[in-house]
């Protein structure tokens, strides 16, 4: 937690926010801050600045809000739904890296039971996104969309996403090496552990998506995603 | 597990290997292979090919060994010792990505207790490396060196590593953006969660290491490492 992120429901007044249990624990045990110390805080979807800690009431009073959150990645990330444990870490990591549009998608090799996971509940997703923001000192909450059917997504949703965006689909075969430092925004689709099937690859291709690969090594989704994002755009 | 990796101690003869408990479980429960089915296998530090499964004795007989393992990254990775849980995942991920020389290093902001972790025992490290190899269909075991003192490493070990290699140290301040697609081998040093301290940065700089950064976002070590490796060299 490199930033204490303050959500609207924590506000006591314009300047005062009460701290969540998780934040109290972090401030007390990791940061070891005293009454009256300054903390780096950010307002959810807003600016970043300093606040003063009131340890008796476990609240903070904002003193300054002067910094913009860091730059974002100009992309829409489409991710075949990973298994729940991998999903948690992936949501945190892609949020920390600056992805702001996330589409979780069904695919032939995604187990249907994954869609029932409590990780996918709105509150739970929110918590992982917030952890990613606090890690990266960001304040802007990503939007996460869930698409439980592959074909309607590709036929009805994807065309709009591809307006003025380059379409890329990660696939190990019949693909070009992943490009580096794109100058335009993109849509990037990353498959499940067993990969996209033939029908799905045909649909991506029909939609105008270009196949890119990461070489001969098979990486876990949690590694493949940062590897791909890091090649597509330089960190800023 | 995308490859069944066969170690010398599993050999019953030139062609026959007995399977480990972990491999048996994977073959039975995930791959769901039958007696007589073919499996993709690799010989530790050797070639990759096909073997036939004997399910009654849980052994395999190699039929062909025709493929070279995938290409490796031309680098030495120096990593301030992460906390044990992060270390496990990081060892697996960097092995999967093709790092073959790993130096775990002490630093001012590494908790001394981390060096006592059972994760650092030789057998335990071996298991995480093997998991990384099996993930990426690789066979070549990385070498892991443990350096419990910072200064002797930088003064006595590093100069030899830097012969014919470019030296880079990840640091958020007074640094250039991380370069992309190096043509030469490198040494890359990645700090602990709190970063390198001033003395350490001075020592890296005195040794000829150049500072590189990943932008304004603070990433976890497990994300920062794939992000850096992926920019330094294209996947092959």
Short mmCIF file of C-alpha atoms in Angstrom, two decimals:
data_model
loop_
_atom_site.label_atom_id
_atom_site.label_comp_id
_atom_site.label_asym_id
_atom_site.label_seq_id
_atom_site.Cartn_x
_atom_site.Cartn_y
_atom_site.Cartn_z
CA UNK A 1 0.00 0.00 0.00
CA UNK A 2 1.93 3.02 -1.30
CA UNK A 3 -1.05 5.36 -1.10
CA UNK A 4 -4.06 5.57 1.24
CA UNK A 5 -7.00 5.67 -1.16
CA UNK A 6 -10.05 7.53 0.17
CA UNK A 7 -13.46 6.54 -1.19
CA UNK A 8 -16.58 8.77 -1.09
CA UNK A 9 -18.23 6.56 1.56
CA UNK A 10 -15.31 7.28 3.93
CA UNK A 11 -15.86 11.06 3.79
CA UNK A 12 -16.91 12.80 7.03
CA UNK A 13 -16.63 16.25 5.46
CA UNK A 14 -14.86 17.84 2.49
CA UNK A 15 -11.43 17.40 4.10
CA UNK A 16 -11.97 14.64 6.65
CA UNK A 17 -12.12 10.91 5.94
CA UNK A 18 -12.41 8.00 8.32
CA UNK A 19 -9.93 5.15 7.68
CA UNK A 20 -10.95 1.59 6.81
CA UNK A 21 -9.87 -1.33 8.99
CA UNK A 22 -7.37 -2.41 6.35
CA UNK A 23 -5.89 1.09 6.21
CA UNK A 24 -5.71 1.36 10.00
CA UNK A 25 -3.83 -1.91 10.20
CA UNK A 26 -1.38 -0.86 7.50
CA UNK A 27 -0.76 2.58 9.03
CA UNK A 28 -0.28 1.11 12.51
CA UNK A 29 1.75 -2.00 11.71
CA UNK A 30 3.65 -1.31 8.48
CA UNK A 31 3.98 2.47 8.25
CA UNK A 32 4.10 2.82 12.08
CA UNK A 33 2.81 6.39 11.91
CA UNK A 34 2.09 8.53 14.96
CA UNK A 35 -0.70 10.96 15.76
CA UNK A 36 -0.12 14.13 13.70
CA UNK A 37 2.12 12.45 11.09
CA UNK A 38 1.61 13.10 7.40
CA UNK A 39 0.37 10.39 5.05
CA UNK A 40 0.30 10.20 1.25
CA UNK A 41 -3.36 9.95 0.25
CA UNK A 42 -5.42 9.92 -2.93
CA UNK A 43 -9.10 10.64 -3.47
CA UNK A 44 -10.78 7.85 -5.45
CA UNK A 45 -10.92 8.97 -9.11
CA UNK A 46 -9.27 12.26 -8.03
CA UNK A 47 -5.98 13.86 -7.04
CA UNK A 48 -3.11 12.82 -4.76
CA UNK A 49 -1.68 14.78 -1.84
CA UNK A 50 -0.92 14.84 1.89
CA UNK A 51 -3.15 14.33 4.90
CA UNK A 52 -2.60 14.49 8.66
CA UNK A 53 -3.34 11.46 10.82
CA UNK A 54 -5.69 11.65 13.79
CA UNK A 55 -4.84 8.45 15.61
CA UNK A 56 -7.39 8.81 18.40
CA UNK A 57 -10.31 8.78 15.96
CA UNK A 58 -8.50 6.93 13.11
CA UNK A 59 -9.32 9.62 10.59
CA UNK A 60 -7.27 11.86 8.28
CA UNK A 61 -7.57 15.53 7.35
CA UNK A 62 -6.45 16.39 3.83
CA UNK A 63 -3.95 19.27 3.66
CA UNK A 64 -3.04 19.35 -0.02
CA UNK A 65 -4.18 17.61 -3.20
CA UNK A 66 -1.67 18.63 -5.82
CA UNK A 67 -0.66 15.63 -7.98
CA UNK A 68 -2.39 13.99 -10.92
CA UNK A 69 -2.54 10.18 -10.85
CA UNK A 70 0.02 8.44 -13.14
CA UNK A 71 -0.59 7.95 -16.87
CA UNK A 72 -2.82 5.12 -18.04
CA UNK A 73 -2.39 2.51 -20.78
CA UNK A 74 -4.38 3.43 -23.92
CA UNK A 75 -5.96 0.03 -24.30
CA UNK A 76 -8.88 -2.29 -23.68
CA UNK A 77 -7.77 -5.62 -22.21
CA UNK A 78 -9.87 -8.68 -23.02
CA UNK A 79 -9.03 -11.60 -20.75
CA UNK A 80 -10.45 -15.11 -20.95
CA UNK A 81 -11.63 -15.61 -17.37
CA UNK A 82 -8.71 -17.12 -15.39
CA UNK A 83 -9.27 -19.44 -12.45
CA UNK A 84 -10.24 -17.49 -9.33
CA UNK A 85 -6.85 -17.41 -7.59
CA UNK A 86 -5.07 -16.31 -10.72
CA UNK A 87 -7.84 -13.75 -11.37
CA UNK A 88 -7.21 -12.00 -8.04
CA UNK A 89 -3.52 -11.47 -8.70
CA UNK A 90 -4.13 -10.59 -12.34
CA UNK A 91 -6.71 -7.93 -11.48
CA UNK A 92 -4.31 -6.37 -8.98
CA UNK A 93 -1.35 -6.49 -11.36
CA UNK A 94 -3.08 -5.08 -14.43
CA UNK A 95 -4.62 -2.32 -12.32
CA UNK A 96 -1.17 -1.51 -10.93
CA UNK A 97 0.16 -1.34 -14.49
CA UNK A 98 -2.49 1.21 -15.53
CA UNK A 99 -5.11 -0.75 -17.50
CA UNK A 100 -8.47 1.06 -17.19
CA UNK A 101 -10.79 -1.09 -19.32
CA UNK A 102 -10.99 -4.78 -18.53
CA UNK A 103 -13.27 -7.29 -20.26
CA UNK A 104 -13.52 -10.75 -18.67
CA UNK A 105 -14.67 -13.14 -21.38
CA UNK A 106 -15.91 -16.71 -21.60
CA UNK A 107 -14.06 -19.08 -23.91
CA UNK A 108 -14.33 -22.79 -24.74
CA UNK A 109 -11.47 -23.68 -22.40
CA UNK A 110 -12.72 -21.62 -19.44
CA UNK A 111 -14.40 -23.85 -16.85
CA UNK A 112 -18.01 -22.72 -16.49
CA UNK A 113 -17.73 -22.98 -12.69
CA UNK A 114 -15.25 -20.07 -12.66
CA UNK A 115 -18.16 -17.72 -13.37
CA UNK A 116 -19.73 -18.69 -10.03
CA UNK A 117 -16.63 -17.71 -8.04
CA UNK A 118 -17.16 -15.19 -5.22
CA UNK A 119 -14.08 -13.36 -6.58
CA UNK A 120 -16.34 -12.08 -9.38
CA UNK A 121 -18.82 -10.37 -7.06
CA UNK A 122 -18.78 -6.59 -7.46
CA UNK A 123 -17.45 -5.89 -3.95
CA UNK A 124 -14.72 -8.45 -4.30
CA UNK A 125 -13.52 -7.13 -7.68
CA UNK A 126 -13.57 -3.61 -6.24
CA UNK A 127 -11.25 -4.70 -3.41
CA UNK A 128 -8.66 -6.18 -5.81
CA UNK A 129 -8.78 -3.11 -8.04
CA UNK A 130 -8.26 -0.86 -5.01
CA UNK A 131 -5.27 -2.97 -3.92
CA UNK A 132 -3.76 -2.51 -7.39
CA UNK A 133 -4.35 1.26 -7.26
CA UNK A 134 -2.82 1.56 -3.78
CA UNK A 135 0.22 -0.44 -4.95
CA UNK A 136 0.85 1.83 -7.95
CA UNK A 137 -0.18 5.15 -6.30
CA UNK A 138 -3.07 5.53 -8.70
CA UNK A 139 -6.60 6.73 -7.95
CA UNK A 140 -8.60 5.96 -11.11
CA UNK A 141 -10.73 2.84 -10.76
CA UNK A 142 -10.73 0.58 -13.85
CA UNK A 143 -14.04 -0.51 -15.38
CA UNK A 144 -14.50 -4.29 -15.39
CA UNK A 145 -17.07 -5.85 -17.73
CA UNK A 146 -18.09 -9.51 -17.60
CA UNK A 147 -19.07 -11.25 -20.84
CA UNK A 148 -20.30 -14.78 -20.20
CA UNK A 149 -20.76 -15.57 -23.91
CA UNK A 150 -17.93 -15.46 -26.43
CA UNK A 151 -19.75 -14.97 -29.70
CA UNK A 152 -22.03 -12.04 -28.76
CA UNK A 153 -18.97 -10.25 -27.38
CA UNK A 154 -16.96 -10.68 -30.58
CA UNK A 155 -19.87 -9.91 -32.90
CA UNK A 156 -21.66 -7.13 -31.03
CA UNK A 157 -19.23 -5.50 -28.58
CA UNK A 158 -15.78 -5.85 -30.20
CA UNK A 159 -16.49 -3.86 -33.42
CA UNK A 160 -17.09 -0.69 -31.40
CA UNK A 161 -13.95 -1.25 -29.35
CA UNK A 162 -11.94 -1.60 -32.56
CA UNK A 163 -12.90 1.84 -33.88
CA UNK A 164 -9.56 3.73 -33.94
CA UNK A 165 -7.85 0.90 -32.01
CA UNK A 166 -5.46 -1.76 -33.28
CA UNK A 167 -6.71 -5.29 -32.49
CA UNK A 168 -4.26 -7.90 -31.17
CA UNK A 169 -4.92 -11.44 -29.97
CA UNK A 170 -2.24 -13.42 -28.14
CA UNK A 171 -1.83 -16.86 -29.70
CA UNK A 172 1.24 -19.10 -29.95
CA UNK A 173 0.74 -20.31 -33.56
CA UNK A 174 0.57 -18.58 -36.97
CA UNK A 175 1.36 -15.29 -35.30
CA UNK A 176 3.83 -12.42 -35.51
CA UNK A 177 6.12 -11.56 -32.59
CA UNK A 178 4.37 -9.13 -30.23
CA UNK A 179 5.09 -5.58 -31.46
CA UNK A 180 6.89 -3.08 -29.24
CA UNK A 181 5.95 0.52 -28.33
CA UNK A 182 2.74 1.01 -30.29
CA UNK A 183 1.91 4.59 -31.19
CA UNK A 184 -1.86 3.96 -31.31
CA UNK A 185 -4.37 2.58 -28.77
CA UNK A 186 -5.18 -1.13 -28.93
CA UNK A 187 -7.51 -3.93 -27.93
CA UNK A 188 -5.51 -6.92 -26.63
CA UNK A 189 -7.16 -10.33 -26.12
CA UNK A 190 -5.40 -12.94 -23.96
CA UNK A 191 -6.63 -16.54 -23.94
CA UNK A 192 -7.22 -19.13 -21.22
CA UNK A 193 -4.55 -21.60 -20.07
CA UNK A 194 -5.36 -24.03 -22.87
CA UNK A 195 -5.43 -21.24 -25.49
CA UNK A 196 -8.21 -20.12 -27.84
CA UNK A 197 -9.77 -22.87 -29.96
CA UNK A 198 -9.96 -22.87 -33.75
CA UNK A 199 -13.46 -21.38 -33.93
CA UNK A 200 -12.47 -18.59 -31.56
CA UNK A 201 -9.31 -17.79 -33.54
CA UNK A 202 -11.40 -17.62 -36.72
CA UNK A 203 -13.81 -15.20 -35.06
CA UNK A 204 -10.96 -12.97 -33.82
CA UNK A 205 -9.47 -12.99 -37.27
CA UNK A 206 -12.81 -12.21 -38.94
CA UNK A 207 -13.15 -9.25 -36.59
CA UNK A 208 -9.79 -7.91 -37.80
CA UNK A 209 -7.64 -8.93 -34.83
CA UNK A 210 -3.99 -9.72 -35.59
CA UNK A 211 -2.30 -12.71 -33.89
CA UNK A 212 0.82 -12.02 -31.83
CA UNK A 213 3.02 -14.49 -29.94
CA UNK A 214 5.51 -14.39 -27.10
CA UNK A 215 7.94 -17.01 -28.39
CA UNK A 216 8.24 -20.69 -27.55
CA UNK A 217 7.80 -20.39 -23.81
CA UNK A 218 4.35 -21.03 -22.34
CA UNK A 219 3.79 -18.51 -19.56
CA UNK A 220 1.12 -18.39 -16.87
CA UNK A 221 -1.52 -15.74 -17.45
CA UNK A 222 -0.23 -13.76 -14.48
CA UNK A 223 3.21 -13.54 -16.17
CA UNK A 224 2.04 -13.31 -19.79
CA UNK A 225 -0.10 -10.23 -19.12
CA UNK A 226 2.64 -7.96 -17.72
CA UNK A 227 5.03 -9.27 -20.39
CA UNK A 228 2.62 -8.31 -23.19
CA UNK A 229 1.63 -4.93 -21.73
CA UNK A 230 5.25 -4.04 -21.14
CA UNK A 231 6.13 -4.64 -24.79
CA UNK A 232 3.12 -2.81 -26.19
CA UNK A 233 3.68 0.48 -24.36
CA UNK A 234 6.64 2.04 -22.50
CA UNK A 235 6.10 2.87 -18.82
CA UNK A 236 5.55 6.57 -18.14
CA UNK B 1 2.96 -28.46 -16.13
CA UNK B 2 3.42 -28.35 -19.91
CA UNK B 3 6.31 -30.81 -19.91
CA UNK B 4 7.16 -33.82 -17.73
CA UNK B 5 10.74 -33.08 -16.68
CA UNK B 6 12.83 -36.20 -15.99
CA UNK B 7 15.74 -35.88 -13.54
CA UNK B 8 18.73 -38.26 -13.41
CA UNK B 9 17.60 -39.72 -10.09
CA UNK B 10 14.35 -40.87 -11.75
CA UNK B 11 16.19 -42.97 -14.38
CA UNK B 12 15.66 -46.75 -14.29
CA UNK B 13 17.64 -47.26 -17.51
CA UNK B 14 18.67 -45.16 -20.51
CA UNK B 15 15.09 -44.91 -21.78
CA UNK B 16 12.98 -45.62 -18.69
CA UNK B 17 12.17 -43.17 -15.93
CA UNK B 18 9.92 -43.55 -12.92
CA UNK B 19 7.49 -40.67 -12.35
CA UNK B 20 7.44 -38.48 -9.23
CA UNK B 21 4.32 -38.24 -7.06
CA UNK B 22 3.67 -34.73 -8.38
CA UNK B 23 3.95 -35.92 -11.98
CA UNK B 24 1.68 -38.92 -11.34
CA UNK B 25 -0.97 -36.66 -9.86
CA UNK B 26 -0.77 -34.25 -12.80
CA UNK B 27 -0.89 -37.02 -15.41
CA UNK B 28 -3.82 -38.73 -13.71
CA UNK B 29 -5.92 -35.73 -12.70
CA UNK B 30 -5.15 -32.94 -15.16
CA UNK B 31 -3.89 -34.63 -18.33
CA UNK B 32 -6.11 -37.70 -17.71
CA UNK B 33 -3.77 -39.92 -19.73
CA UNK B 34 -4.28 -43.66 -20.20
CA UNK B 35 -1.86 -46.56 -20.23
CA UNK B 36 0.07 -46.46 -23.52
CA UNK B 37 -0.60 -42.75 -24.19
CA UNK B 38 2.18 -40.44 -25.31
CA UNK B 39 3.48 -37.66 -23.08
CA UNK B 40 5.69 -34.67 -23.85
CA UNK B 41 8.84 -35.11 -21.75
CA UNK B 42 12.19 -33.41 -21.31
CA UNK B 43 15.41 -34.70 -19.84
CA UNK B 44 16.79 -32.32 -17.20
CA UNK B 45 19.46 -30.17 -18.89
CA UNK B 46 18.82 -32.11 -22.11
CA UNK B 47 16.44 -32.52 -25.05
CA UNK B 48 12.64 -32.68 -25.35
CA UNK B 49 10.59 -35.43 -26.99
CA UNK B 50 7.88 -38.05 -26.54
CA UNK B 51 7.53 -40.92 -24.09
CA UNK B 52 4.98 -43.67 -23.59
CA UNK B 53 3.15 -43.98 -20.29
CA UNK B 54 3.16 -47.25 -18.31
CA UNK B 55 0.31 -46.62 -15.90
CA UNK B 56 0.65 -49.88 -13.98
CA UNK B 57 4.20 -49.07 -12.85
CA UNK B 58 3.91 -45.25 -13.21
CA UNK B 59 6.94 -45.05 -15.43
CA UNK B 60 7.63 -43.68 -18.92
CA UNK B 61 9.72 -45.03 -21.80
CA UNK B 62 11.29 -42.37 -23.99
CA UNK B 63 10.63 -42.85 -27.73
CA UNK B 64 12.17 -39.73 -29.23
CA UNK B 65 14.23 -36.79 -28.02
CA UNK B 66 14.33 -34.39 -30.94
CA UNK B 67 13.78 -30.81 -29.77
CA UNK B 68 16.17 -28.32 -28.22
CA UNK B 69 14.86 -26.41 -25.19
CA UNK B 70 13.73 -22.81 -25.93
CA UNK B 71 16.19 -19.91 -26.12
CA UNK B 72 17.47 -18.33 -22.92
CA UNK B 73 17.82 -14.69 -21.86
CA UNK B 74 21.45 -13.47 -22.19
CA UNK B 75 21.58 -11.97 -18.73
CA UNK B 76 22.50 -12.28 -15.08
CA UNK B 77 19.62 -11.24 -12.82
CA UNK B 78 20.51 -9.77 -9.42
CA UNK B 79 17.52 -9.67 -7.12
CA UNK B 80 17.39 -8.18 -3.62
CA UNK B 81 15.97 -11.11 -1.65
CA UNK B 82 12.14 -10.77 -1.71
CA UNK B 83 9.98 -12.00 1.13
CA UNK B 84 9.55 -15.78 0.99
CA UNK B 85 6.10 -15.94 -0.64
CA UNK B 86 7.06 -13.47 -3.31
CA UNK B 87 10.36 -15.32 -3.81
CA UNK B 88 8.58 -18.58 -4.70
CA UNK B 89 6.49 -17.00 -7.44
CA UNK B 90 9.38 -14.89 -8.66
CA UNK B 91 11.71 -17.91 -8.97
CA UNK B 92 9.06 -19.78 -10.96
CA UNK B 93 8.28 -16.80 -13.20
CA UNK B 94 11.85 -15.82 -14.04
CA UNK B 95 12.71 -19.46 -14.72
CA UNK B 96 9.69 -19.71 -17.03
CA UNK B 97 10.89 -16.56 -18.82
CA UNK B 98 14.33 -18.06 -19.48
CA UNK B 99 16.68 -16.47 -16.94
CA UNK B 100 19.57 -18.88 -16.28
CA UNK B 101 21.74 -16.94 -13.80
CA UNK B 102 20.09 -15.68 -10.64
CA UNK B 103 21.85 -13.86 -7.80
CA UNK B 104 19.85 -13.34 -4.59
CA UNK B 105 21.42 -10.41 -2.76
CA UNK B 106 21.15 -8.81 0.66
CA UNK B 107 20.32 -5.12 0.81
CA UNK B 108 19.66 -2.62 3.61
CA UNK B 109 15.89 -2.92 3.20
CA UNK B 110 15.80 -6.73 3.09
CA UNK B 111 14.69 -8.16 6.44
CA UNK B 112 17.48 -10.34 7.80
CA UNK B 113 14.96 -13.02 8.79
CA UNK B 114 14.20 -13.68 5.10
CA UNK B 115 17.58 -15.43 4.83
CA UNK B 116 16.40 -18.05 7.34
CA UNK B 117 13.34 -18.98 5.25
CA UNK B 118 12.96 -22.67 4.33
CA UNK B 119 12.21 -21.47 0.77
CA UNK B 120 15.96 -20.81 0.42
CA UNK B 121 16.99 -24.41 1.14
CA UNK B 122 18.56 -26.07 -1.88
CA UNK B 123 15.77 -28.66 -2.33
CA UNK B 124 13.08 -26.05 -2.06
CA UNK B 125 14.69 -23.71 -4.62
CA UNK B 126 15.16 -26.69 -6.93
CA UNK B 127 11.41 -27.45 -6.76
CA UNK B 128 10.42 -23.89 -7.75
CA UNK B 129 12.91 -23.84 -10.60
CA UNK B 130 11.56 -27.16 -11.89
CA UNK B 131 8.00 -25.80 -11.74
CA UNK B 132 9.12 -22.84 -13.85
CA UNK B 133 10.84 -25.14 -16.37
CA UNK B 134 7.79 -27.41 -16.63
CA UNK B 135 5.55 -24.36 -17.17
CA UNK B 136 7.69 -23.02 -20.04
CA UNK B 137 8.65 -26.40 -21.58
CA UNK B 138 12.29 -25.80 -20.77
CA UNK B 139 14.85 -28.29 -19.42
CA UNK B 140 17.87 -26.20 -18.44
CA UNK B 141 18.08 -25.60 -14.70
CA UNK B 142 19.08 -22.02 -13.75
CA UNK B 143 21.98 -21.47 -11.34
CA UNK B 144 20.96 -19.62 -8.17
CA UNK B 145 23.64 -17.94 -6.04
CA UNK B 146 22.98 -16.49 -2.59
CA UNK B 147 24.97 -13.42 -1.50
CA UNK B 148 24.20 -12.50 2.10
CA UNK B 149 26.41 -9.39 2.06
CA UNK B 150 25.90 -6.48 -0.34
CA UNK B 151 29.32 -4.88 -0.43
CA UNK B 152 31.46 -7.97 -1.11
CA UNK B 153 29.10 -8.87 -3.95
CA UNK B 154 29.36 -5.46 -5.60
CA UNK B 155 33.11 -5.14 -5.05
CA UNK B 156 34.31 -8.69 -5.68
CA UNK B 157 31.71 -10.55 -7.75
CA UNK B 158 30.05 -7.88 -9.91
CA UNK B 159 33.16 -6.71 -11.83
CA UNK B 160 33.57 -10.16 -13.40
CA UNK B 161 29.88 -10.30 -14.31
CA UNK B 162 30.18 -6.92 -16.04
CA UNK B 163 32.91 -8.07 -18.43
CA UNK B 164 31.20 -7.84 -21.85
CA UNK B 165 27.82 -7.19 -20.23
CA UNK B 166 25.88 -3.95 -19.90
CA UNK B 167 25.03 -3.13 -16.26
CA UNK B 168 21.54 -1.89 -15.35
CA UNK B 169 20.03 -1.18 -11.95
CA UNK B 170 16.30 -0.57 -11.55
CA UNK B 171 15.69 2.60 -9.54
CA UNK B 172 12.81 5.07 -9.68
CA UNK B 173 14.85 8.29 -9.37
CA UNK B 174 17.59 9.94 -11.43
CA UNK B 175 17.22 7.21 -14.00
CA UNK B 176 16.59 6.76 -17.73
CA UNK B 177 13.52 4.88 -19.01
CA UNK B 178 14.28 1.16 -19.24
CA UNK B 179 15.77 0.50 -22.71
CA UNK B 180 14.06 -1.86 -25.14
CA UNK B 181 15.51 -4.81 -27.11
CA UNK B 182 19.17 -4.72 -26.09
CA UNK B 183 21.59 -6.23 -28.58
CA UNK B 184 24.15 -7.15 -25.91
CA UNK B 185 23.98 -9.32 -22.75
CA UNK B 186 23.33 -7.51 -19.46
CA UNK B 187 23.40 -7.64 -15.69
CA UNK B 188 20.13 -6.34 -14.25
CA UNK B 189 19.78 -5.54 -10.53
CA UNK B 190 16.30 -5.18 -9.01
CA UNK B 191 15.89 -3.74 -5.50
CA UNK B 192 13.77 -4.68 -2.49
CA UNK B 193 10.26 -3.30 -1.89
CA UNK B 194 11.62 -0.15 -0.23
CA UNK B 195 14.21 0.36 -2.98
CA UNK B 196 18.02 0.56 -2.81
CA UNK B 197 19.39 3.07 -0.31
CA UNK B 198 21.77 5.93 -1.15
CA UNK B 199 24.94 4.03 -0.28
CA UNK B 200 23.85 1.09 -2.41
CA UNK B 201 23.01 3.32 -5.38
CA UNK B 202 26.45 4.93 -5.07
CA UNK B 203 28.10 1.50 -5.10
CA UNK B 204 26.11 0.40 -8.18
CA UNK B 205 27.04 3.62 -9.91
CA UNK B 206 30.75 3.27 -8.95
CA UNK B 207 30.67 -0.22 -10.45
CA UNK B 208 29.44 1.23 -13.75
CA UNK B 209 25.77 0.25 -13.50
CA UNK B 210 23.29 2.58 -15.22
CA UNK B 211 19.97 3.45 -13.50
CA UNK B 212 16.76 2.65 -15.33
CA UNK B 213 13.17 3.29 -14.26
CA UNK B 214 9.72 1.95 -15.08
CA UNK B 215 7.76 5.19 -14.81
CA UNK B 216 5.71 6.59 -11.95
CA UNK B 217 3.94 3.40 -10.98
CA UNK B 218 5.34 1.37 -8.10
CA UNK B 219 5.03 -2.32 -9.01
CA UNK B 220 5.43 -5.41 -6.87
CA UNK B 221 8.65 -7.31 -7.49
CA UNK B 222 6.68 -10.18 -9.04
CA UNK B 223 5.26 -7.75 -11.65
CA UNK B 224 8.31 -5.51 -12.05
CA UNK B 225 10.58 -8.42 -12.99
CA UNK B 226 8.60 -9.71 -16.01
CA UNK B 227 7.97 -6.09 -17.07
CA UNK B 228 11.70 -5.32 -17.09
CA UNK B 229 12.78 -8.59 -18.75
CA UNK B 230 10.14 -8.20 -21.42
CA UNK B 231 11.42 -4.76 -22.37
CA UNK B 232 15.10 -5.73 -22.36
CA UNK B 233 14.81 -8.68 -24.77
CA UNK B 234 12.13 -9.85 -27.24
CA UNK B 235 10.65 -13.31 -26.66
CA UNK B 236 11.97 -15.97 -29.04
#
